[in-house]
PDB file of C-alpha atoms in Angstrom:
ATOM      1  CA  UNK A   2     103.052  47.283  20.444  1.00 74.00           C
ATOM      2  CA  UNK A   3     101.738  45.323  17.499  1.00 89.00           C
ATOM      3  CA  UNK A   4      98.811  43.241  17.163  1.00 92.00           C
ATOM      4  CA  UNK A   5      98.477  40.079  18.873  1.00 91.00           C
ATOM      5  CA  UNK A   6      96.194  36.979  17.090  1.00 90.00           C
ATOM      6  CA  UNK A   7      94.103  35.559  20.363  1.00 90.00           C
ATOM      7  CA  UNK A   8      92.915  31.845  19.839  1.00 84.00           C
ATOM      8  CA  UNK A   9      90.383  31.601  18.030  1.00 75.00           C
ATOM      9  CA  UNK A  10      87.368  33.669  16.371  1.00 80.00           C
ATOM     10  CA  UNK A  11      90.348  35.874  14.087  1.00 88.00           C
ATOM     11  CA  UNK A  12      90.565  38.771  16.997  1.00 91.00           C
ATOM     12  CA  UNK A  13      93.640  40.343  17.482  1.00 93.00           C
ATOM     13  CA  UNK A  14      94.517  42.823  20.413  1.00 92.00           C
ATOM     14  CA  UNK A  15      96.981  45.090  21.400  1.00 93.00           C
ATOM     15  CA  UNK A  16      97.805  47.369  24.436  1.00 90.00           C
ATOM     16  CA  UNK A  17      97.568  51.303  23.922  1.00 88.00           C
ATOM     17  CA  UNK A  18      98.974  53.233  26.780  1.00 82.00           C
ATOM     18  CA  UNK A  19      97.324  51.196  29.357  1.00 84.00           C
ATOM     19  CA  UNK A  20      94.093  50.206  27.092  1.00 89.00           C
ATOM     20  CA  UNK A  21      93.729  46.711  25.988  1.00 92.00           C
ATOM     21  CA  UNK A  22      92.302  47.074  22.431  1.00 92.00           C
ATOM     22  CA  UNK A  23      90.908  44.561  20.250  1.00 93.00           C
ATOM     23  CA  UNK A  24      90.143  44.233  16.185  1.00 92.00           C
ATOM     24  CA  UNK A  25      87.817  42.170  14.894  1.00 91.00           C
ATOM     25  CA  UNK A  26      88.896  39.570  11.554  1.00 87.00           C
ATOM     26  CA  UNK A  27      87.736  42.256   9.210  1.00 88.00           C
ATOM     27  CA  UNK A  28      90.631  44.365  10.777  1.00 88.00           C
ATOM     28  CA  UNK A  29      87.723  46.796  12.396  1.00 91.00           C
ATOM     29  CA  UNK A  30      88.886  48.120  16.194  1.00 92.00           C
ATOM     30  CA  UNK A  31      86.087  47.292  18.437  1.00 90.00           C
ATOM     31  CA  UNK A  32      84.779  49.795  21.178  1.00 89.00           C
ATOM     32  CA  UNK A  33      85.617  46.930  23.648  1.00 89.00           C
ATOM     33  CA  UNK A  34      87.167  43.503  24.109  1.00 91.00           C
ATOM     34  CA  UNK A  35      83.641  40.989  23.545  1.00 88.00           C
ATOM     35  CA  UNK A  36      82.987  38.986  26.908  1.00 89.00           C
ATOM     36  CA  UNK A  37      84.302  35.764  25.039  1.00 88.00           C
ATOM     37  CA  UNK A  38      88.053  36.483  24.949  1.00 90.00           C
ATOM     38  CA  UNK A  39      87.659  37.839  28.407  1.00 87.00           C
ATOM     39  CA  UNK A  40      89.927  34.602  29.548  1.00 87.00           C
ATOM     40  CA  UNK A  41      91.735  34.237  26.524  1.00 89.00           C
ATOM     41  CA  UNK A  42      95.207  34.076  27.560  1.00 90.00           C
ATOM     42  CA  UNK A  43      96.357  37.188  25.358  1.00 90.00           C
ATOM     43  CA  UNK A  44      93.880  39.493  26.712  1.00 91.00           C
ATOM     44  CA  UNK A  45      94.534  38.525  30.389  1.00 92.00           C
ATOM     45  CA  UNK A  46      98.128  38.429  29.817  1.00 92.00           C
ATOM     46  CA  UNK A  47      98.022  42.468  28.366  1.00 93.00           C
ATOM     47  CA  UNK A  48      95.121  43.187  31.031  1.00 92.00           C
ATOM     48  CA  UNK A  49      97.722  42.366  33.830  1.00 93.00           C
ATOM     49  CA  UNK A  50     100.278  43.817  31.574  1.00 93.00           C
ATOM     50  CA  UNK A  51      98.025  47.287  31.123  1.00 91.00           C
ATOM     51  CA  UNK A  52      98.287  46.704  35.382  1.00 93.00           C
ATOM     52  CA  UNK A  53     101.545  46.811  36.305  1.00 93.00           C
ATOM     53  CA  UNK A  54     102.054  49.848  33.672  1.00 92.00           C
ATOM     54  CA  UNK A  55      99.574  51.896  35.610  1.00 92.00           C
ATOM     55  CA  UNK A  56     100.542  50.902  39.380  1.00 94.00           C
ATOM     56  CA  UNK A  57     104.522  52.034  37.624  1.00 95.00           C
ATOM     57  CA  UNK A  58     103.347  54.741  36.498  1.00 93.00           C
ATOM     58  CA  UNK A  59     101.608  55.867  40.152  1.00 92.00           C
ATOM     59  CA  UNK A  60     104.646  54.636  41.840  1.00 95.00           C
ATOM     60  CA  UNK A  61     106.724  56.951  39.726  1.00 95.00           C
ATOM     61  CA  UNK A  62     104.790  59.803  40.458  1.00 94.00           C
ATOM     62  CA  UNK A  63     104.273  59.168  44.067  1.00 92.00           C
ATOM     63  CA  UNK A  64     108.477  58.551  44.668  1.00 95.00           C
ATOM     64  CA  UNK A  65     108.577  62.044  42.785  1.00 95.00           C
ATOM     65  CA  UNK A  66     106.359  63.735  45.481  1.00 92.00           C
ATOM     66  CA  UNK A  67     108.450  62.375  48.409  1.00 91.00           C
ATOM     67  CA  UNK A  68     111.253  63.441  46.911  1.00 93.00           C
ATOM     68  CA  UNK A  69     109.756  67.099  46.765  1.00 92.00           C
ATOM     69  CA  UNK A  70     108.210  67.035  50.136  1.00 90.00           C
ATOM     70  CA  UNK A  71     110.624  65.383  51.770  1.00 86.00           C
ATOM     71  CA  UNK A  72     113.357  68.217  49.943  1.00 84.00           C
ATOM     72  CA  UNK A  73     115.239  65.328  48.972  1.00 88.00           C
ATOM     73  CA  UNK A  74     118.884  65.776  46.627  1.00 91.00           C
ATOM     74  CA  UNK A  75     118.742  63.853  43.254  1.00 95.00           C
ATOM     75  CA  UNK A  76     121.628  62.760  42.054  1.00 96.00           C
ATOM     76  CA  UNK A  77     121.512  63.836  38.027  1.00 96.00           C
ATOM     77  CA  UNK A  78     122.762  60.434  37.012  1.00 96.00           C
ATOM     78  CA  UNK A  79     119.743  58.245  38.318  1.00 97.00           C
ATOM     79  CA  UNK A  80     117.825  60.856  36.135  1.00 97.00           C
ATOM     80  CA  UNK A  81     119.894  59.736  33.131  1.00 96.00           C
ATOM     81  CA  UNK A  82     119.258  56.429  34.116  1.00 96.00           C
ATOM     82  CA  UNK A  83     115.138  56.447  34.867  1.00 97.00           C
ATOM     83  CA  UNK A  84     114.719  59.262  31.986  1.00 97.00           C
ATOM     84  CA  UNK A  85     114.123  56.158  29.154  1.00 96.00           C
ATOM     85  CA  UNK A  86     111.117  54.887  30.819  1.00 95.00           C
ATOM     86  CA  UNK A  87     107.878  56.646  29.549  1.00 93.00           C
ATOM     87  CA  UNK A  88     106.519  56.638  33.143  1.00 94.00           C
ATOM     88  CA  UNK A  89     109.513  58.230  34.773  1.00 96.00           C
ATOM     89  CA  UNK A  90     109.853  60.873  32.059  1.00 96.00           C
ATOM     90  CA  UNK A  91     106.139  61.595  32.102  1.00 94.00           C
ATOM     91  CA  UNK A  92     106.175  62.174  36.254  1.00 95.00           C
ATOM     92  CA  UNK A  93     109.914  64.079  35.996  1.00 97.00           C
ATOM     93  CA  UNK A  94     109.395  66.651  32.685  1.00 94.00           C
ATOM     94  CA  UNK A  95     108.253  69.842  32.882  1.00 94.00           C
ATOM     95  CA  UNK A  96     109.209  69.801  36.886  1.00 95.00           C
ATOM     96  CA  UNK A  97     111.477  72.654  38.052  1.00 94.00           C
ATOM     97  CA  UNK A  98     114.721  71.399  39.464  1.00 95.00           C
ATOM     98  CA  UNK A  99     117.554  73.788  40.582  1.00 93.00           C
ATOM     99  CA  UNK A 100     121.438  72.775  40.723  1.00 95.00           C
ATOM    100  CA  UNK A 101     122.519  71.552  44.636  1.00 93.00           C
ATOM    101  CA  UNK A 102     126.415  72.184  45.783  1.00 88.00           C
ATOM    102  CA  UNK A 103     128.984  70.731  47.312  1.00 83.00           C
ATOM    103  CA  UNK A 104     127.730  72.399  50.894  1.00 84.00           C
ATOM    104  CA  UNK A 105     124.271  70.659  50.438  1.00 82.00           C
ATOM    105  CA  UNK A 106     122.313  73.915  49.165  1.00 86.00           C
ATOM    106  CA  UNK A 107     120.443  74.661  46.165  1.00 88.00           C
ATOM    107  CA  UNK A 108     121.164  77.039  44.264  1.00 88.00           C
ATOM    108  CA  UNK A 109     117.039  78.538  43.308  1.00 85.00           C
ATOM    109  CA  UNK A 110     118.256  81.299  41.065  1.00 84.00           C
ATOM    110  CA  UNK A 111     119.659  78.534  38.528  1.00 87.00           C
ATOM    111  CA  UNK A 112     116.442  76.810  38.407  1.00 89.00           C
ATOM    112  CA  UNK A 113     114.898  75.857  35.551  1.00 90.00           C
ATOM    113  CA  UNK A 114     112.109  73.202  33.752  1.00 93.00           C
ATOM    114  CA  UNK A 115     113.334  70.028  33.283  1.00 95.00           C
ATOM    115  CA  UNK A 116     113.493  68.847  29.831  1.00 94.00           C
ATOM    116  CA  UNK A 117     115.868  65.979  29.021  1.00 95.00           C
ATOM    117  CA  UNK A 118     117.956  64.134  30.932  1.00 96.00           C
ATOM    118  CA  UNK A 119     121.262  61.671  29.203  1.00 94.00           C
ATOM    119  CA  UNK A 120     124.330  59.978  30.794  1.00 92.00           C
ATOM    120  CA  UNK A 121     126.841  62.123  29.042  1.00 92.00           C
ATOM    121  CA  UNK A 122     125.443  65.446  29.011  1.00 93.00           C
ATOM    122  CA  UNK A 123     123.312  65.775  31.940  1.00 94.00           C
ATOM    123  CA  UNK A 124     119.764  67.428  32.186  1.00 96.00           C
ATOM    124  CA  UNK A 125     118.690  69.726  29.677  1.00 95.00           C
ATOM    125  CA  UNK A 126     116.626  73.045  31.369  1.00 94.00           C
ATOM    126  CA  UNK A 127     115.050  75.601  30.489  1.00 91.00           C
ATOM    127  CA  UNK A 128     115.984  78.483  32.644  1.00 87.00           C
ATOM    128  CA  UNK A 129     113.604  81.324  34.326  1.00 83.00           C
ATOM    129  CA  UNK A 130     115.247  83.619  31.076  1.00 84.00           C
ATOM    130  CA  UNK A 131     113.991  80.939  28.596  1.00 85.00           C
ATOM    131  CA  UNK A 132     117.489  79.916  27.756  1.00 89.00           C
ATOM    132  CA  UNK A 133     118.394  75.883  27.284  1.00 92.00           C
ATOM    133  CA  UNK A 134     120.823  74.820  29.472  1.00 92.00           C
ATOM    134  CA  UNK A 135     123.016  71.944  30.608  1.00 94.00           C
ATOM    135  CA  UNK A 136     123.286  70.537  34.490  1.00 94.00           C
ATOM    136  CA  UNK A 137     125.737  67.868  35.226  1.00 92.00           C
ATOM    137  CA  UNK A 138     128.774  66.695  36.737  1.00 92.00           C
ATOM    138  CA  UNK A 139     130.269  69.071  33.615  1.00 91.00           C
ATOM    139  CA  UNK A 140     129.001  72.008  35.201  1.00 91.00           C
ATOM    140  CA  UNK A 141     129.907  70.766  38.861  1.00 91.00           C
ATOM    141  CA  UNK A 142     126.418  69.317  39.290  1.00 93.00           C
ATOM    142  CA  UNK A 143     126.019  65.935  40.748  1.00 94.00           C
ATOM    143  CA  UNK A 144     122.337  66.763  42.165  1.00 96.00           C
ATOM    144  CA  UNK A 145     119.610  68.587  41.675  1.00 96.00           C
ATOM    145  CA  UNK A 146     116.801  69.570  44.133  1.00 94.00           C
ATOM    146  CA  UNK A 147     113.040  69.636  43.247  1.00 95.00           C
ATOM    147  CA  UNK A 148     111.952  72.172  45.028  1.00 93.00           C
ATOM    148  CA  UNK A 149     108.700  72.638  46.644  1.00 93.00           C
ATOM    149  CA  UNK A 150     106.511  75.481  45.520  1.00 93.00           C
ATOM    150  CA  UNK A 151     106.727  77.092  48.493  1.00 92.00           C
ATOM    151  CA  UNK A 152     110.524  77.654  48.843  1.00 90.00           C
ATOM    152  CA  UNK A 153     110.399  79.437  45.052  1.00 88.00           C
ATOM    153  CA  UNK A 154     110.432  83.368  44.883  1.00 81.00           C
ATOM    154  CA  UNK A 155     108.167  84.782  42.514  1.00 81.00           C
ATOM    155  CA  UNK A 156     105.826  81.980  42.581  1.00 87.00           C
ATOM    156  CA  UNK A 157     102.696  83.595  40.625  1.00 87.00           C
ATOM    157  CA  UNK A 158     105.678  84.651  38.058  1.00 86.00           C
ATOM    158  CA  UNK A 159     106.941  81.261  37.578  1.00 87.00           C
ATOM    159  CA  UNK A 160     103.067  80.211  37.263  1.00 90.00           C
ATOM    160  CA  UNK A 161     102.519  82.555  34.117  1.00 88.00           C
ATOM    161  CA  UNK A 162     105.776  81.412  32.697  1.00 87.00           C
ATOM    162  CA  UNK A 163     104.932  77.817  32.747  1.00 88.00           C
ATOM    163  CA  UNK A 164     101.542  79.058  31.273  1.00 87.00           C
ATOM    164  CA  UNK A 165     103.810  80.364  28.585  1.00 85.00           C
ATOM    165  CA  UNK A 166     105.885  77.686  27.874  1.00 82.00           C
ATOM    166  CA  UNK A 167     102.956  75.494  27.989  1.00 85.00           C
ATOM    167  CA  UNK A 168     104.256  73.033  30.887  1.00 85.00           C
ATOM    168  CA  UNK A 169     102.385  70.364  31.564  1.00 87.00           C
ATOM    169  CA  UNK A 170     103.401  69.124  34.815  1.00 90.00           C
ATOM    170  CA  UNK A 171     103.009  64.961  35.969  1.00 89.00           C
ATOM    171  CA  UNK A 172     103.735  65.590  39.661  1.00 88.00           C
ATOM    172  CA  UNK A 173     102.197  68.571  41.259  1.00 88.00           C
ATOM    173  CA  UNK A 174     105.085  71.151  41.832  1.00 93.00           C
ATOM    174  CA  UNK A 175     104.289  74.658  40.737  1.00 92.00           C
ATOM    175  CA  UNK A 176     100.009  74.262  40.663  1.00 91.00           C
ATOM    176  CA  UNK A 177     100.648  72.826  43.908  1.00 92.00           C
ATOM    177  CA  UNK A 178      98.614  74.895  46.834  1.00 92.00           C
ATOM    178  CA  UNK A 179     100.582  76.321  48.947  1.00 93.00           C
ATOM    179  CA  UNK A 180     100.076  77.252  52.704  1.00 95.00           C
ATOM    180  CA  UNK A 181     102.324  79.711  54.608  1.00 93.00           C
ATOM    181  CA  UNK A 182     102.593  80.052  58.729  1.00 92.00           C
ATOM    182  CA  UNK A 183     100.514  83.089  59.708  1.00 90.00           C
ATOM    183  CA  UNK A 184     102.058  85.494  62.638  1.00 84.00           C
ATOM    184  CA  UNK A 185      98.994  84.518  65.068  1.00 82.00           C
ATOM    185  CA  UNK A 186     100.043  80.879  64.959  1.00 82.00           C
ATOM    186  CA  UNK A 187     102.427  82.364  67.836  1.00 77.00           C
ATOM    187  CA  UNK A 188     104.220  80.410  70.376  1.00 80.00           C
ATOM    188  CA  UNK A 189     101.816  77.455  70.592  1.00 91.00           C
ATOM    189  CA  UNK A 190     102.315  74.188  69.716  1.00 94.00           C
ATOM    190  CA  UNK A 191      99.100  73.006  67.895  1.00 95.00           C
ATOM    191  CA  UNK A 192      96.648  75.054  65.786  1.00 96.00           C
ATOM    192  CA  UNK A 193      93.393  74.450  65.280  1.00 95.00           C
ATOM    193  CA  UNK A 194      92.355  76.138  62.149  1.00 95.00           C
ATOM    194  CA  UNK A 195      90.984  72.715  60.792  1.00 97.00           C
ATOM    195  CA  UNK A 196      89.651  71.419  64.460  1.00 97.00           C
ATOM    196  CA  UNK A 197      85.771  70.624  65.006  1.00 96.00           C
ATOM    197  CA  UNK A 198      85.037  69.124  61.597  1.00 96.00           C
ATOM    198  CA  UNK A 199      82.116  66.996  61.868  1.00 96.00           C
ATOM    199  CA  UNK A 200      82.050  63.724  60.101  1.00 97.00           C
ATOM    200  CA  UNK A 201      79.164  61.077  60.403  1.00 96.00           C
ATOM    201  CA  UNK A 202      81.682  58.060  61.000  1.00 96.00           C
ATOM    202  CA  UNK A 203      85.235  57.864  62.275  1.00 97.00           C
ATOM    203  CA  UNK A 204      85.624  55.663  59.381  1.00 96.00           C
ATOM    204  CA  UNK A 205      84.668  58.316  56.862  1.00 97.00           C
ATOM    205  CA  UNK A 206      87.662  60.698  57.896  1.00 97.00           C
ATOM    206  CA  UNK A 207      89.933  58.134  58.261  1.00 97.00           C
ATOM    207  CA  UNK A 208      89.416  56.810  55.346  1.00 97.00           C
ATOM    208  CA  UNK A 209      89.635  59.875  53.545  1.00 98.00           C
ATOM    209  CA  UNK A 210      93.061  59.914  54.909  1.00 97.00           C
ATOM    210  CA  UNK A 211      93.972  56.719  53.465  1.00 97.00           C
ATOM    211  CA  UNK A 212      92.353  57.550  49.920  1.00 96.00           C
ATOM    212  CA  UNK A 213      94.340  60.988  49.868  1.00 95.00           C
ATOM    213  CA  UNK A 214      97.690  58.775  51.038  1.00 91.00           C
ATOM    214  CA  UNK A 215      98.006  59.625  54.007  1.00 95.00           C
ATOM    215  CA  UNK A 216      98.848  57.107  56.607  1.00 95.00           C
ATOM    216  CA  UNK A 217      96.382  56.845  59.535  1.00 97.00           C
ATOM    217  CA  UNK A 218      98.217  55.631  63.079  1.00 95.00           C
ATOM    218  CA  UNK A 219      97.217  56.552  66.871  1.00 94.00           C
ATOM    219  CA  UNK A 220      93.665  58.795  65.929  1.00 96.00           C
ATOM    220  CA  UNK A 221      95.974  60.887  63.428  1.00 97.00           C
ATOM    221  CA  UNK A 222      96.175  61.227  59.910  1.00 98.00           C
ATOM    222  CA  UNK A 223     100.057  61.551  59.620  1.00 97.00           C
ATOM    223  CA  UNK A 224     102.181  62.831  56.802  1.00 95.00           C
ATOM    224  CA  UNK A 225     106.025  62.084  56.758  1.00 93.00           C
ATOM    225  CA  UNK A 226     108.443  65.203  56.230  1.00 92.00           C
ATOM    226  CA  UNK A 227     111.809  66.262  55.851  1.00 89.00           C
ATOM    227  CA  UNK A 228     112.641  70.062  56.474  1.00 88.00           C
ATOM    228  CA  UNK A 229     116.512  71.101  56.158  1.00 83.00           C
ATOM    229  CA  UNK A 230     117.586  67.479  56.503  1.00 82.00           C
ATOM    230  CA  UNK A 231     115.408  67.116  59.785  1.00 88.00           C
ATOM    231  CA  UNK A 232     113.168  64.179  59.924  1.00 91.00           C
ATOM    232  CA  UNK A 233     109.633  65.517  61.415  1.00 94.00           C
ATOM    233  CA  UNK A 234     106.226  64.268  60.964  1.00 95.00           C
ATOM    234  CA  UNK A 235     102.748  66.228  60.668  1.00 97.00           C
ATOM    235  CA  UNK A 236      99.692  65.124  62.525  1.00 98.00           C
ATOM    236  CA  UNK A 237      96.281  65.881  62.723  1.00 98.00           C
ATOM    237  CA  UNK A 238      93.773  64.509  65.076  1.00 98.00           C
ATOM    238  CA  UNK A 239      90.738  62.510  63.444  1.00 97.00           C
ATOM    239  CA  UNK A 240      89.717  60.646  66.382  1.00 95.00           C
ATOM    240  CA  UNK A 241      90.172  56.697  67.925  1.00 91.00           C
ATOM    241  CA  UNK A 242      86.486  56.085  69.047  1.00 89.00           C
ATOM    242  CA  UNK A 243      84.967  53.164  67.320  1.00 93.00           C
ATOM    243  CA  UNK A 244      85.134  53.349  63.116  1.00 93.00           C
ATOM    244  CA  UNK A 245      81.252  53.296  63.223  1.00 95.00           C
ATOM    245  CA  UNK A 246      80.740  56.498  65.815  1.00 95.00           C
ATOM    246  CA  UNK A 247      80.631  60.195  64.984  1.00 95.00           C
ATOM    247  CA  UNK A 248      83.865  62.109  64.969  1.00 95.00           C
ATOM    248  CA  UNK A 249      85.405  65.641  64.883  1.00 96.00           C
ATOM    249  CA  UNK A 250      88.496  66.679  63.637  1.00 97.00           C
ATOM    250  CA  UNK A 251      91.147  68.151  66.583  1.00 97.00           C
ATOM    251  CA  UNK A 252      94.504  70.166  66.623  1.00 97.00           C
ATOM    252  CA  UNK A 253      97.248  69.880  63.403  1.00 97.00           C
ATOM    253  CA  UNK A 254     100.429  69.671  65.163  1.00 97.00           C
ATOM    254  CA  UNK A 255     104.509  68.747  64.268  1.00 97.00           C
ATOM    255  CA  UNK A 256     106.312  66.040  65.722  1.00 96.00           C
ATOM    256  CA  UNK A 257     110.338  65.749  66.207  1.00 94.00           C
ATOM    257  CA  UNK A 258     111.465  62.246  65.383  1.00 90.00           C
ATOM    258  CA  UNK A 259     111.155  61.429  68.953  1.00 92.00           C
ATOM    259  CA  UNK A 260     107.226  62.057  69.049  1.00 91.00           C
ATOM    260  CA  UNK A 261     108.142  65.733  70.527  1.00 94.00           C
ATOM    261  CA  UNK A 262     105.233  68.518  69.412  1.00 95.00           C
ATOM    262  CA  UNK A 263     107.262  71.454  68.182  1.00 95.00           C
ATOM    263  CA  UNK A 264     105.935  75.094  68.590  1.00 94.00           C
ATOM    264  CA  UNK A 265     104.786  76.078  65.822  1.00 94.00           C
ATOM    265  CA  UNK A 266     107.715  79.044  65.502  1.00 92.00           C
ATOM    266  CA  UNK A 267     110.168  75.962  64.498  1.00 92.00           C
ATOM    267  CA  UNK A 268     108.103  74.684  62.023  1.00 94.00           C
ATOM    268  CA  UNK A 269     109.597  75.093  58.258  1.00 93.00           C
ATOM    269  CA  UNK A 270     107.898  76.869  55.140  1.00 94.00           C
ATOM    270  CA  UNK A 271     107.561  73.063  53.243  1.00 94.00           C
ATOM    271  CA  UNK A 272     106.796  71.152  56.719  1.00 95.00           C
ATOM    272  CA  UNK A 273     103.830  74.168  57.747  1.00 96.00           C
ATOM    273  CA  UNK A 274     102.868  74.110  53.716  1.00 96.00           C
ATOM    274  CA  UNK A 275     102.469  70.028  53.850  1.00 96.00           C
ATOM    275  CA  UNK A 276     100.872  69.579  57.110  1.00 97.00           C
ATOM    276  CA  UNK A 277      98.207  72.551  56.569  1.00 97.00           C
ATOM    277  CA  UNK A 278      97.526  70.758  52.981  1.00 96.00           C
ATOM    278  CA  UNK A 279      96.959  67.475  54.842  1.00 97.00           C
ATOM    279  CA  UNK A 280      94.381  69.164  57.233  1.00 98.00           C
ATOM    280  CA  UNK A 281      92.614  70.904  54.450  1.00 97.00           C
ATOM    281  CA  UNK A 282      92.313  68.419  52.034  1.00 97.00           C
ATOM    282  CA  UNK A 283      90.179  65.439  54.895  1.00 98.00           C
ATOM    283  CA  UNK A 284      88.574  68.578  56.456  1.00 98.00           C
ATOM    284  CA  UNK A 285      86.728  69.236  53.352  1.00 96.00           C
ATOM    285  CA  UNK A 286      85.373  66.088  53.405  1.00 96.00           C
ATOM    286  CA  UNK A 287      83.609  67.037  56.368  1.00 96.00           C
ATOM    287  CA  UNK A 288      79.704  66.677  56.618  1.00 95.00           C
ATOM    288  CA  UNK A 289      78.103  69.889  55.527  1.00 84.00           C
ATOM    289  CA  UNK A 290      74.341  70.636  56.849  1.00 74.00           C
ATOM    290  CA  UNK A 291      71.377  71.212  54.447  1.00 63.00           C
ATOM    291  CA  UNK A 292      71.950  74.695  55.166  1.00 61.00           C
ATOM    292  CA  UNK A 293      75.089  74.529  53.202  1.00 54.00           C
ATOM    293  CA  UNK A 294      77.037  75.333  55.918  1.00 56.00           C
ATOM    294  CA  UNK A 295      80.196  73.294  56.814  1.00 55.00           C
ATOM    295  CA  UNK A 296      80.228  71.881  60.604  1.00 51.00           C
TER     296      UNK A 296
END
């Protein structure tokens, strides 16, 4: 974007990534926009501009992530179509997306990092063998699946090869923790690895919920998930005494579409991987003693 004249005083500004900038007359760039021009209608006009660029590019990111979690198909051509758009490119390169057929299924061994995406030609990877290849409807590929981490083999492998390649990923895919169902999780249908977390307000865990986006409904922080086209939900238990009165974490559990807690042997790799992540990530915001030790 070029520079902009504002109304008066010779300042000129411009928008750099999602920074308004400004120059002075003597065509100097100052550290910040002077308190003057803070309602001149150029500066609010790229201010709301530099907005809506950053609340894209979140929204961009955070679609990406459901599509992972939720182990959703992507059809190559809205790829092509989003790939133009700095935001979408920045949240979809680098990710590892492998080839889905006609029966639904992908296909992990043809995986490879996204690096281009075009109308005619489809996406441009780089396979796990470091060769640049093509995936589109010319290769029988209408979709592609972004896997989560936890479905690829040779996970630590693929780490060091990203390292490699020096990958830069906008989503979190392959740096991505991962959590994986342990045999004494058994034949019960909560577990309670997380329970008993100690926090000095209800408010304070739900609202670490809400800040990690995470919806909050009935005492449970609750995270939406699709595993082998089966719509499920995690839950954890974070209380619904009042906002203001001490609460405790409870039992992580997974919910059928009809509200039904599942035992914990029909829970998926992704769903167990997504729900555990959900626990851990408000349980560490629990209240720790001067001790140091966690409650």
């Amino acid at each position: 974007m070029g520079w902009i004249d504002t109304e008066g005083g010779g300042y000129a500004v411009t928008l750099e990534g999602t920074k308004v900038l400004c120059r002075n007359a003597a065509g100097r760039t100052l550290k910040q926009v002077p308190a003057k021009l803070k309602d001149d209608p150029e500066v609010v006009r790229l201010r709301q501009l530099a907005e809506w660029l950053e609340r894209h590019e979140r929204e961009c990111r955070e679609q990406v992530d459901v599509w992972l979690v939720r182990s959703l198909p992507v059809p190559v051509a809205l790829l092509a179509r989003v790939w133009p758009d700095p935001a979408w490119r920045a949240a979809l390169r680098d990710l590892v997306v492998a080839p889905v057929g006609a029966d639904g299924a992908a296909d992990v061994a043809r995986a490879g990092f996204l690096r281009d995406a075009d109308p005619e030609r489809g996406l441009g990877v780089v396979d796990l063998d470091g060769d640049s290849v093509r995936l589109g409807p010319a290769q029988g590929v209408e979709s592609v699946l972004i896997p989560h981490p936890v479905l690829l083999d040779d996970l630590d492998e693929l780490r060091e090869f990203a390292a490699e390649l020096a990958v830069e990923q906008g989503a979190e895919q392959l740096f991505r923790e991962v959590w994986r169902r342990p045999e004494e999780a058994g034949e019960a249908d909560e577990w309670r690895a997380y329970a008993d977390g100690k926090f000095a307000e209800l408010r304070h865990a739900t609202a670490r919920a809400t800040q990690l986006g995470y919806r909050v409904r009935g005492g449970h922080a609750v995270c939406p998930l699709v595993e082998d086209g089966r719509a499920l939900e995690a839950a954890y238990w974070l209380g619904e005494d009042y906002p203001e009165a001490e609460g405790w974490t409870g039992s992580l559990e997974w919910r059928d579409r009809l509200g039904r807690r599942l035992p914990l042997t029909e829970v998926g790799p992704v769903a167990w991987s997504e729900g555990e992540r959900m626990a851990a990530l408000v349980y560490a915001g629990r209240v720790v003693d001067e001790e140091g030790d966690a409650r």
